[in-house]
Amino acid sequence: MSPKNEYITMLHGAGGTVMHDLIENYVVKYFGGASNAEVPLEAMDDAAVVGDIVLKSDSHVVKPIFFAGGDIGRLAVSGTVNDIAAVGAEPYALACGFILEEGLAIADFERILSSTREACKEANVSIVTGDTKVVEKGTLGGCVINMSGIGRRTTALDKNFVVVKKFRKAPTARWTLDSNLRAGDTIILSGTIGDHGLAILSAQEGLSFGSGIRSDVKPLNRLVQRMFKEVGGVVSIKDPTRGGLADALNEFSWKSKVGILLYEDRIPIREDVRIACEMLGLDPLEVGNEGKIILGVVKEKATDILKLLKATKEGKDARIIGKATAEFAGVAMQTVVGGKRIIARPVGDPIPRIC
Amino acid sequence: MSPKNEYITMLHGAGGTVMHDLIENYVVKYFGGASNAEVPLEAMDDAAVVGDIVLKSDSHVVKPIFFAGGDIGRLAVSGTVNDIAAVGAEPYALACGFILEEGLAIADFERILSSTREACKEANVSIVTGDTKVVEKGTLGGCVINMSGIGRRTTALDKNFVVVKKFRKAPTARWTLDSNLRAGDTIILSGTIGDHGLAILSAQEGLSFGSGIRSDVKPLNRLVQRMFKEVGGVVSIKDPTRGGLADALNEFSWKSKVGILLYEDRIPIREDVRIACEMLGLDPLEVGNEGKIILGVVKEKATDILKLLKATKEGKDARIIGKATAEFAGVAMQTVVGGKRIIARPVGDPIPRIC
């Protein structure tokens, strides 16, 4: 098929292999190669590092814009600060670009402004600049938000790195990059999977899976800095959004050139989310999250990191879910019934427009 | 009317008084007050200054996405680097967020990527990170782009400031802020007005005003740094986009608490743009531009700045168009027929979605 006959589809924005191919074959092809970036575009990590500054931009097109557990404003702040936190930096200033649809009620805009401000307070970050555009009423559901932000290196990150170096001879980046994982490292997940995706699906389709399923959307940057400061030994962080745990772990695996073994019985999932996924034929490993992080930790510090996480509200359901290994490539899961199942990179998130 | 009965209209995104009211009464109300920003959100300047970093975010929703003289990619780069340049900083890294509509031809996406890269080269800036989302086919015209960026202080800006201080006793900010203008300063415009707006209108409506009208969209950051380095004495810079010259000069006026006197016969405008505006009943002073800057310059350096500008491709049509004065408040224009006309802040740009 000639490229002239190809068109953008929803899958191009759904995490997974189709989106990654678009980014690698088009975006990186045209924009890659910046000589001034320590962590450039082609690293395809959670954010870029240029000089002392971590830079991140995320557009949020979630539909509907209000959902159980949050809204597009809270999502936009959390998404961007969590990406900055995932490379190990502390976010300190945000730029907020609104694209509003004609006909959006000012009262709804004000609800979004208010929840955006609340999320900023939780993240201890300020919005210092922005931009407002209006487009004709269409299919956006009221508005989209771009949230960009800058972060900086902290003494807590330096302290974390001192601990990493104590247990690891081979050179590792100071930033907690996807490519830092080594065989033997422990994989920790900060809480239950699938909550955000199911909350959005339920709002999109008017489904009800019981009253309990709410989005987990929240800023996690302060939690990350606490882990660095109070324990240390964290080598890699990722927030498993579009494409879920399956996509994020595959990124860890191919960027770090290491296998990852998961234990099915240790993956935290709410019973109602598990049942809803089963009913709908969704793999919860591929459903997006917005208030969770996956950590690669030197094994000597795994218990201490887990203990710290479990003592917090954001991390009370944290578990050690697996380990990095040199025994195979890619991601595999030790299943409850016995044997191993390959966890492939998903084609895309099964639920459209979750963020 | 209760706020609950109010809705977003196209005017809320068109520069001018309606947009400024929305930003002041809602966005600044909720997000203002960041303690770590030297030039914060509430300054409503072209970009924010936080520590040593200038941060800017701009979403681009122009329709159609291709037009005579440019496209949405070139516009996104130029818009953001020009805003960073307008506070006096040198842009050095960009973050690019694409929102693509289902059905956009990959070939069109590639054209946009290519022109975006070209504009980055002209501006000497790199895209280091980004994000891609996809939404259902709607009214966006194919895609929207958010371009965020960071800039830094240069030795050229410091040199410019040394010259400013030589001629001015009263304290002035080092950054070329909207609030720096003082009575006696000279107002220079870097070229003809209305080209971008008319090119977009002509593409939107299928009108033809002769073959010559093309968008002026271009990065101007290198030109700004040259003026700082080779001449100096620039106190304020603004790029007159949505709402045109009328909106930008009114911003200068109220932020600097100074009157501005314009000379109608000195405002550069192409003859075909002037005629098209007359036919359509548009005031060219209110039509947006994307490759022009307005400068406030200490009067002792005005001739030298003008000379430098006129020797460049970007500034060959530059003119001294007026001066700052203590004789009145607001913006007034000495007309060709005699007498003065008040140039009020426009309600909004007369042409929708020019950027």
XYZ file of C-alpha atoms in Angstrom:
710
model
C 0.000 0.000 0.000
C 1.370 3.398 -0.939
C 1.689 5.883 1.912
C -0.646 8.186 -0.036
C -3.469 5.732 0.592
C -2.926 5.584 4.330
C -4.918 7.513 6.884
C -4.807 8.211 10.591
C -7.007 5.885 12.671
C -7.930 5.900 16.359
C -5.269 3.207 16.936
C -2.544 5.737 16.031
C -3.304 7.471 19.324
C -3.895 4.454 21.563
C -0.426 3.587 22.863
C 0.738 0.189 21.607
C 2.515 -0.868 18.441
C 0.526 1.188 15.901
C 1.211 4.447 17.732
C 4.853 3.582 18.338
C 5.333 2.829 14.628
C 3.817 6.206 13.701
C 6.123 7.990 16.142
C 9.240 6.099 15.107
C 8.620 6.170 11.361
C 7.344 9.729 11.110
C 7.789 11.943 14.162
C 11.266 10.737 15.145
C 12.328 10.573 11.490
C 11.570 14.272 11.055
C 12.320 15.680 14.508
C 14.988 13.343 15.927
C 18.656 14.185 16.321
C 18.593 17.273 18.550
C 22.202 17.706 19.563
C 21.473 19.623 22.769
C 19.276 17.005 24.491
C 20.667 14.561 27.049
C 17.453 12.519 26.809
C 16.173 13.377 23.292
C 12.965 12.668 21.407
C 14.303 9.414 20.001
C 14.764 7.998 23.518
C 10.945 8.038 23.560
C 11.088 8.213 27.347
C 8.407 9.877 29.484
C 9.982 13.344 29.097
C 13.049 15.000 27.563
C 16.128 16.292 29.362
C 17.789 19.410 27.930
C 20.572 20.897 29.985
C 19.275 21.014 33.550
C 15.644 21.117 32.474
C 13.169 18.286 32.017
C 10.521 19.218 29.448
C 7.214 17.465 28.812
C 4.079 18.187 26.820
C 0.870 16.179 26.829
C -2.416 16.916 25.117
C -5.498 15.533 26.809
C -8.502 14.571 24.714
C -10.389 12.364 27.182
C -14.077 11.919 26.473
C -16.240 12.541 28.416
C -14.454 15.444 30.093
C -16.051 14.636 33.464
C -15.936 11.085 34.835
C -16.048 9.203 38.133
C -12.963 10.149 40.099
C -11.840 13.140 38.054
C -12.083 15.308 34.982
C -9.915 16.504 32.113
C -8.259 19.216 34.238
C -7.129 16.863 36.973
C -6.015 14.423 34.279
C -3.967 17.056 32.430
C -2.040 18.100 35.541
C -1.487 14.522 36.722
C -0.456 13.243 33.294
C 2.236 15.853 32.832
C 3.652 15.936 36.366
C 3.739 12.131 36.444
C 5.707 12.009 33.201
C 8.191 14.539 34.573
C 8.366 12.563 37.832
C 8.941 9.363 35.865
C 12.353 10.542 34.690
C 13.162 11.513 38.279
C 12.634 15.283 38.142
C 10.507 17.562 40.284
C 7.962 19.533 38.222
C 7.869 23.219 39.128
C 6.029 25.147 36.424
C 3.258 24.288 33.981
C 1.871 25.923 30.829
C -1.809 25.264 30.177
C -3.289 25.446 26.670
C -7.068 25.242 26.447
C -8.905 24.450 23.232
C -12.557 25.105 24.027
C -15.516 24.130 21.883
C -18.123 26.729 21.088
C -21.096 26.035 23.349
C -19.130 24.764 26.351
C -20.914 26.133 29.431
C -18.803 28.664 31.304
C -19.887 26.866 34.486
C -18.306 23.642 33.181
C -15.151 25.548 32.228
C -15.032 26.882 35.758
C -15.410 23.366 37.250
C -12.407 22.311 35.154
C -10.364 25.353 36.211
C -11.148 24.569 39.821
C -10.148 20.891 39.666
C -7.026 21.820 37.688
C -6.030 24.182 40.483
C -6.691 21.500 43.115
C -4.481 19.010 41.275
C -1.731 21.657 41.032
C -1.882 22.096 44.799
C -1.562 18.338 45.354
C 1.442 18.308 43.023
C 2.916 21.512 44.500
C 3.283 23.048 41.055
C 2.109 26.334 39.480
C 0.564 27.189 36.127
C 2.585 30.202 34.971
C 1.450 30.691 31.385
C -1.122 29.473 28.921
C -3.225 30.008 25.883
C -6.915 29.818 25.015
C -8.321 28.914 21.623
C -11.921 28.254 20.564
C -13.080 25.905 17.805
C -16.515 25.271 16.304
C -18.694 22.777 18.139
C -17.641 19.310 17.026
C -16.679 15.983 18.507
C -14.220 17.017 21.219
C -16.781 16.754 23.996
C -16.311 20.338 25.190
C -12.593 20.930 25.417
C -9.120 19.546 25.153
C -6.200 20.636 27.297
C -2.516 20.651 26.562
C -0.416 20.718 29.681
C 3.295 21.281 29.264
C 5.741 21.519 32.075
C 9.299 21.842 33.215
C 11.037 19.953 35.979
C 14.434 20.008 37.595
C 16.941 17.692 39.201
C 16.698 17.523 42.983
C 19.050 16.570 45.788
C 16.655 13.658 46.421
C 17.396 12.323 42.912
C 21.119 12.626 43.628
C 20.658 10.750 46.902
C 18.740 8.010 45.056
C 21.619 7.711 42.602
C 24.187 7.289 45.378
C 22.215 4.280 46.616
C 21.918 2.848 43.073
C 25.682 3.087 42.568
C 26.309 1.304 45.852
C 24.661 -1.833 44.499
C 25.529 -1.586 40.840
C 28.946 -1.541 39.239
C 27.796 -0.983 35.632
C 27.165 2.658 34.693
C 23.544 3.783 34.921
C 21.937 7.123 34.092
C 21.188 9.436 36.996
C 17.678 10.013 35.607
C 15.258 7.110 36.171
C 15.069 6.174 32.495
C 13.291 3.244 30.870
C 16.677 1.971 29.705
C 18.206 1.622 33.191
C 16.808 -1.762 34.164
C 19.278 -4.657 34.664
C 18.784 -8.393 35.270
C 18.040 -8.943 38.932
C 16.160 -5.682 39.497
C 12.793 -5.904 41.205
C 9.610 -4.641 39.520
C 7.129 -2.892 41.824
C 3.672 -1.612 40.879
C 2.241 1.150 43.073
C -1.398 -0.043 43.042
C -4.326 -1.675 41.271
C -4.602 -1.706 37.460
C -7.420 -0.792 35.085
C -9.348 1.641 37.316
C -8.979 4.675 35.038
C -9.758 2.890 31.783
C -12.845 1.198 33.204
C -14.117 4.457 34.734
C -13.828 6.147 31.321
C -15.415 3.238 29.464
C -18.254 3.214 31.932
C -18.813 6.968 31.398
C -18.532 6.602 27.600
C -20.963 3.744 27.269
C -23.273 4.495 30.177
C -22.334 1.150 31.671
C -22.452 0.534 35.381
C -20.075 -1.980 36.907
C -21.238 -1.319 40.433
C -20.616 1.905 42.226
C -17.001 1.342 43.136
C -15.010 1.895 39.939
C -13.454 5.343 39.853
C -10.485 6.738 37.996
C -7.228 6.592 39.929
C -6.001 9.876 38.365
C -3.603 11.659 40.719
C -0.219 13.397 40.836
C 2.558 11.114 42.081
C 5.581 13.412 41.925
C 5.792 14.010 45.663
C 5.651 10.256 46.315
C 8.513 9.722 43.847
C 10.696 12.326 45.552
C 9.952 10.722 48.952
C 11.152 7.327 47.687
C 14.361 8.924 46.435
C 14.965 10.810 49.645
C 13.953 8.252 52.256
C 15.111 4.986 50.643
C 16.808 5.284 47.233
C 17.823 2.597 44.764
C 15.126 3.314 42.143
C 16.561 2.868 38.634
C 13.531 3.159 36.301
C 10.037 4.640 36.560
C 7.145 4.600 34.119
C 3.475 5.521 34.394
C 1.428 2.864 32.622
C -1.146 5.029 30.811
C -2.311 4.243 27.243
C -1.638 0.554 26.547
C -1.473 -0.222 30.268
C 0.999 -2.425 32.090
C 1.623 -4.572 28.985
C 2.836 -1.618 26.928
C 4.890 -0.025 29.702
C 6.700 -3.255 30.647
C 7.503 -3.974 27.012
C 9.052 -0.483 26.772
C 11.202 -1.252 29.814
C 12.173 -4.575 28.283
C 13.257 -3.419 24.812
C 14.911 -0.197 25.960
C 16.843 -1.962 28.743
C 17.475 -5.100 26.623
C 16.369 -7.322 29.478
C 13.566 -9.838 30.040
C 10.797 -9.177 32.550
C 9.066 -11.965 34.460
C 5.692 -11.126 36.017
C 3.733 -13.140 38.585
C 0.039 -13.189 37.728
C -1.059 -13.781 41.302
C 0.750 -10.676 42.516
C -0.732 -8.125 40.138
C -3.095 -5.948 42.162
C -6.545 -5.553 40.605
C -9.894 -4.697 42.136
C -12.393 -7.551 41.982
C -15.025 -5.384 40.228
C -12.462 -4.263 37.613
C -11.401 -7.876 37.036
C -15.000 -9.015 36.568
C -15.872 -6.089 34.288
C -12.819 -6.806 32.112
C -13.798 -10.471 31.897
C -17.370 -9.598 30.890
C -16.170 -7.176 28.221
C -13.351 -9.376 26.931
C -10.689 -6.815 27.878
C -7.208 -7.725 29.068
C -6.663 -5.592 32.207
C -2.921 -5.606 31.480
C -3.671 -3.486 28.381
C -6.030 -0.995 30.030
C -4.649 2.457 30.884
C -4.029 3.903 34.348
C -3.454 7.503 35.429
C -2.408 7.268 39.064
C 0.047 4.389 39.097
C 3.755 3.971 38.570
C 5.895 0.972 37.770
C 9.293 1.001 39.418
C 12.487 -0.840 38.672
C 14.442 -1.036 41.950
C 17.799 -2.588 42.862
C 16.755 -5.783 44.641
C 18.517 -4.849 47.882
C 16.138 -1.904 48.332
C 12.908 -3.480 47.057
C 11.488 -4.321 50.486
C 12.167 -0.849 51.867
C 10.607 0.868 48.834
C 7.562 -1.403 49.095
C 7.224 -0.640 52.796
C 7.346 3.103 52.167
C 4.761 2.830 49.366
C 2.350 0.717 51.413
C 2.347 3.320 54.178
C 1.002 5.983 51.765
C -2.507 6.597 50.440
C -1.295 6.503 46.826
C 0.670 3.286 47.290
C -1.305 1.277 49.825
C -1.998 -1.507 47.269
C 1.599 -1.635 46.001
C 3.104 -5.055 45.262
C 6.293 -6.562 43.967
C 4.987 -7.937 40.669
C 8.080 -9.313 39.011
C 11.753 -9.046 38.212
C 14.135 -8.284 35.404
C 15.943 -11.332 34.065
C 18.599 -12.310 31.548
C 16.926 -15.690 30.956
C 14.722 -14.524 28.078
C 13.836 -11.427 26.055
C 10.519 -9.578 26.247
C 7.835 -9.855 28.909
C 6.441 -13.134 30.234
C 3.951 -13.884 32.981
C 4.022 -16.850 35.336
C 0.324 -17.741 35.336
C -1.786 -18.991 38.214
C -2.701 -22.174 36.340
C 0.984 -22.888 35.679
C 3.294 -22.169 32.767
C 4.304 -18.863 31.237
C 2.299 -16.583 28.973
C 4.054 -14.090 26.667
C 2.840 -10.528 27.314
C 3.156 -8.910 23.893
C 3.068 -5.211 23.299
C -0.614 -4.444 22.623
C -1.659 -3.094 19.232
C -3.347 -0.273 21.159
C -5.339 0.467 24.265
C -8.676 -1.326 23.924
C -10.526 1.760 25.230
C -10.375 4.897 23.037
C -9.537 8.389 24.320
C -8.772 7.577 27.938
C -6.476 10.585 28.260
C -27.348 36.992 33.234
C -26.171 34.234 35.573
C -22.822 32.652 34.712
C -24.642 29.304 34.495
C -26.404 30.555 31.363
C -23.228 31.615 29.613
C -21.437 29.630 26.984
C -18.137 29.787 25.128
C -18.334 31.513 21.734
C -15.784 31.900 18.942
C -15.050 35.414 20.229
C -13.595 33.933 23.435
C -10.659 32.726 21.333
C -10.219 35.711 19.004
C -7.870 38.008 20.907
C -9.573 41.276 21.870
C -11.671 42.261 24.847
C -13.912 39.171 25.064
C -10.929 36.825 25.250
C -9.054 39.047 27.676
C -12.096 39.166 29.974
C -12.326 35.362 29.951
C -8.641 35.054 30.808
C -8.692 37.696 33.526
C -11.989 36.676 35.117
C -11.499 32.932 34.951
C -8.027 31.671 34.050
C -6.043 34.235 36.070
C -8.549 34.038 38.928
C -7.933 30.297 39.305
C -4.287 29.980 38.276
C -2.732 33.354 39.166
C -0.396 33.997 42.072
C 2.487 31.600 41.406
C 5.161 32.721 43.838
C 8.100 31.349 41.842
C 7.496 33.280 38.597
C 9.323 36.528 37.809
C 6.895 37.174 34.930
C 3.775 35.240 36.029
C 0.506 34.339 34.356
C -1.189 37.519 35.563
C 1.352 39.672 33.678
C -0.397 38.237 30.584
C 2.787 38.869 28.620
C 3.868 36.810 25.612
C 5.550 34.167 27.790
C 6.336 33.466 31.459
C 9.695 33.766 33.191
C 10.452 31.252 35.962
C 13.939 31.306 37.361
C 16.265 31.439 34.354
C 13.734 29.824 32.042
C 11.182 31.407 29.732
C 8.208 29.082 29.226
C 5.520 29.362 26.561
C 2.706 27.170 25.276
C 0.494 27.839 22.284
C -2.156 25.632 20.724
C -2.725 26.115 17.023
C -6.162 25.479 15.567
C -5.867 27.293 12.220
C -8.322 26.209 9.547
C -7.534 25.245 6.845
C -4.291 23.583 7.941
C -2.606 24.423 4.611
C -2.731 27.974 3.229
C -0.803 30.295 0.921
C 2.569 30.950 2.518
C 2.523 28.228 5.159
C 0.722 25.551 7.106
C -0.156 24.675 10.701
C 3.309 23.228 11.391
C 5.199 26.318 10.308
C 2.665 28.410 12.226
C 3.073 26.386 15.431
C 6.866 26.755 15.467
C 6.774 30.449 14.532
C 4.030 31.312 17.030
C 5.853 29.813 19.980
C 9.397 30.948 19.178
C 8.128 34.465 18.423
C 6.382 34.645 21.800
C 9.573 33.514 23.547
C 11.566 36.027 21.483
C 9.075 38.765 22.390
C 10.154 38.682 26.041
C 13.783 38.799 24.881
C 14.793 35.159 25.282
C 16.345 32.744 22.840
C 14.198 29.621 22.331
C 16.235 26.410 22.490
C 13.885 23.453 22.901
C 10.314 22.736 21.845
C 7.720 20.126 22.803
C 5.230 19.261 20.078
C 1.784 17.857 20.858
C -0.231 16.634 17.887
C -3.970 16.042 18.024
C -4.792 14.272 14.775
C -8.251 13.656 13.391
C -9.177 10.192 12.248
C -8.988 10.198 8.452
C -6.104 12.664 8.113
C -3.973 11.393 5.221
C -0.554 10.218 6.393
C 0.863 12.097 3.389
C -0.618 15.346 4.755
C 0.774 14.565 8.206
C 4.168 14.095 6.602
C 3.920 17.451 4.785
C 3.242 19.089 8.160
C 6.144 17.266 9.822
C 8.413 18.426 7.031
C 7.423 22.105 7.169
C 7.619 22.004 10.980
C 11.186 20.772 10.716
C 12.033 23.488 8.182
C 10.675 26.194 10.489
C 12.716 24.721 13.375
C 15.844 25.023 11.248
C 15.083 28.660 10.447
C 14.589 29.324 14.161
C 17.630 27.242 15.170
C 15.576 25.284 17.691
C 14.955 21.564 18.279
C 11.842 19.559 19.062
C 12.944 17.309 21.926
C 9.707 15.738 23.108
C 6.084 15.419 22.138
C 2.843 13.579 22.255
C 0.352 12.232 19.722
C -3.371 11.869 20.285
C -6.135 10.953 17.864
C -9.764 12.108 17.977
C -12.808 11.144 15.905
C -13.256 12.994 12.624
C -14.931 16.316 13.408
C -14.484 19.994 12.715
C -10.764 20.472 13.378
C -9.828 20.341 9.720
C -7.328 17.498 10.141
C -5.216 18.341 13.132
C -4.300 20.817 15.816
C -0.811 21.295 17.200
C 0.322 22.486 20.587
C 3.849 23.814 20.569
C 5.445 24.543 23.912
C 8.936 25.764 24.362
C 11.631 26.997 26.659
C 13.991 29.896 26.153
C 16.899 31.409 28.001
C 18.533 34.745 28.644
C 21.408 35.557 26.303
C 24.434 37.845 26.454
C 22.765 39.747 23.591
C 19.800 40.539 25.869
C 22.217 41.741 28.534
C 23.955 43.945 25.959
C 20.585 45.373 24.888
C 19.843 46.204 28.513
C 23.127 48.068 28.964
C 22.110 50.339 26.079
C 18.594 50.824 27.528
C 20.037 51.881 30.896
C 22.346 54.393 29.193
C 19.353 56.389 27.987
C 16.880 55.749 30.760
C 17.179 56.624 34.430
C 13.938 54.986 35.615
C 14.209 51.264 36.381
C 13.135 48.959 33.559
C 12.941 45.166 33.408
C 15.765 43.359 31.641
C 13.191 41.284 29.705
C 11.478 43.167 26.859
C 8.082 43.205 28.572
C 4.875 44.914 27.453
C 5.062 47.073 30.585
C 8.468 48.649 29.788
C 7.355 51.418 27.443
C 7.865 55.031 28.584
C 6.764 58.374 27.106
C 9.172 59.340 24.331
C 9.938 55.793 23.173
C 9.649 55.114 19.458
C 7.278 52.473 18.091
C 8.598 50.446 15.150
C 6.692 47.834 13.157
C 8.795 45.231 11.331
C 6.646 45.009 8.178
C 3.240 45.056 6.469
C 0.044 44.237 8.364
C -2.855 41.914 7.578
C -1.074 39.448 5.284
C -1.635 36.358 7.447
C -5.284 37.066 8.259
C -6.182 37.751 4.655
C -4.356 34.639 3.426
C -6.355 32.527 5.907
C -9.651 34.212 5.066
C -9.001 33.706 1.392
C -8.316 29.981 2.006
C -11.389 29.666 4.272
C -13.815 31.317 1.926
C -12.279 30.377 -1.409
C -11.856 34.069 -2.164
C -9.156 35.321 -4.447
C -7.715 38.788 -3.896
C -5.199 38.470 -6.673
C -2.303 36.100 -6.516
C -0.074 38.076 -4.201
C -1.520 37.673 -0.702
C 0.395 35.090 1.295
C 0.795 34.520 5.015
C 3.826 36.212 6.536
C 4.307 33.370 9.053
C 7.962 33.073 10.024
C 10.273 32.747 13.051
C 11.739 36.086 14.132
C 13.864 35.064 17.110
C 17.201 35.343 15.317
C 16.298 38.835 14.094
C 15.451 39.872 17.670
C 18.785 38.620 18.987
C 20.597 40.484 16.192
C 18.917 43.770 17.177
C 19.991 43.231 20.777
C 23.545 42.373 19.849
C 24.244 44.869 17.065
C 22.291 47.917 18.258
C 20.458 47.582 21.581
C 17.958 49.904 23.232
C 14.846 47.753 22.659
C 12.522 47.979 25.687
C 9.333 46.148 24.604
C 8.446 43.586 21.941
C 5.112 42.080 20.957
C 3.951 39.974 18.033
C 0.611 41.316 16.834
C -1.254 38.037 16.199
C -4.977 37.629 17.076
C -6.557 41.080 17.263
C -3.758 42.595 15.175
C -1.941 45.845 15.738
C -4.931 47.402 17.535
C -4.950 44.746 20.250
C -1.166 44.599 20.664
C -0.727 48.379 20.961
C -3.551 48.594 23.487
C -1.744 45.944 25.559
C 1.429 48.019 25.447
C -0.567 51.087 26.428
C -2.413 49.756 29.457
C 0.424 47.647 30.805
C 2.937 50.505 30.459
C 0.390 53.165 31.530
C 1.359 55.348 28.599
C -0.416 56.742 25.520
C 0.555 55.634 22.014
C 0.281 57.924 19.001
C 0.266 56.252 15.574
C 0.695 57.907 12.175
C -1.736 56.431 9.660
C 0.428 57.282 6.659
C 3.373 55.363 8.066
C 1.681 52.020 8.717
C 2.998 49.575 6.117
C 0.280 47.669 4.284
C 0.262 45.979 0.902
C -2.045 47.621 -1.601
C -3.914 44.360 -2.316
C -4.408 43.745 1.433
C -5.698 47.303 1.881
C -8.171 46.932 -0.994
C -9.341 43.486 0.155
C -9.933 44.833 3.694
C -11.896 47.762 2.292
C -14.064 45.481 0.136
C -14.774 43.172 3.081
C -15.290 45.938 5.624
C -12.370 44.773 7.766
C -10.130 47.099 9.734
C -6.567 45.982 8.859
C -5.420 47.202 12.279
C -7.499 44.377 13.821
C -6.378 41.591 11.490
C -3.781 39.121 12.816
C -0.176 38.733 11.671
C 2.276 35.875 12.259
C 5.608 37.173 11.028
C 5.740 40.694 12.406
C 6.895 42.322 15.616
C 6.161 45.670 17.189
C 9.084 47.200 19.020
C 9.311 49.899 21.641
C 12.791 51.432 21.346
C 14.535 54.255 23.232
C 14.328 57.134 20.748
C 18.102 57.578 20.564
C 18.413 54.116 18.987
C 15.304 54.118 16.764
C 17.100 55.062 13.542
C 19.794 52.420 14.013
C 17.246 49.684 14.795
C 15.212 50.691 11.744
C 18.320 50.618 9.555
C 19.208 47.126 10.749
C 15.652 45.894 10.183
C 15.405 47.339 6.672
C 18.573 45.520 5.657
C 16.968 42.127 6.452
C 14.493 40.007 4.494
C 12.114 39.829 7.466
C 12.227 43.570 8.140
C 12.631 45.193 4.737
C 9.239 46.968 5.039
C 9.855 48.131 8.625
C 8.709 51.650 9.565
C 8.620 53.935 12.541
C 4.849 54.020 13.057
C 4.452 56.083 16.204
C 5.628 57.006 19.655
C 4.746 56.594 23.299
C 3.411 59.762 24.886
C 2.264 61.132 28.236
C -0.224 63.463 26.549
C -3.152 61.029 26.605
C -4.065 57.485 27.642
C -4.780 54.638 25.229
C -3.991 54.446 21.532
C -4.775 57.188 19.004
C -3.979 57.536 15.324
C -3.128 60.742 13.471
C -5.165 60.194 10.312
C -4.269 61.149 6.771
C -7.369 63.341 6.465
C -6.419 65.165 9.653
C -7.467 64.768 13.287
C -7.021 61.828 15.607
C -8.962 58.578 15.698
C -9.109 56.487 18.888
C -7.860 52.932 18.254
C -9.872 50.895 20.738
C -9.060 47.383 21.749
C -11.044 45.222 19.306
C -13.782 42.925 20.605
C -11.999 40.138 18.747
C -10.158 39.355 15.542
C -12.644 39.693 12.673
C -11.343 36.491 11.070
C -11.902 33.264 13.042
C -9.204 30.647 13.693
C -6.235 32.377 12.129
C -3.796 30.531 14.418
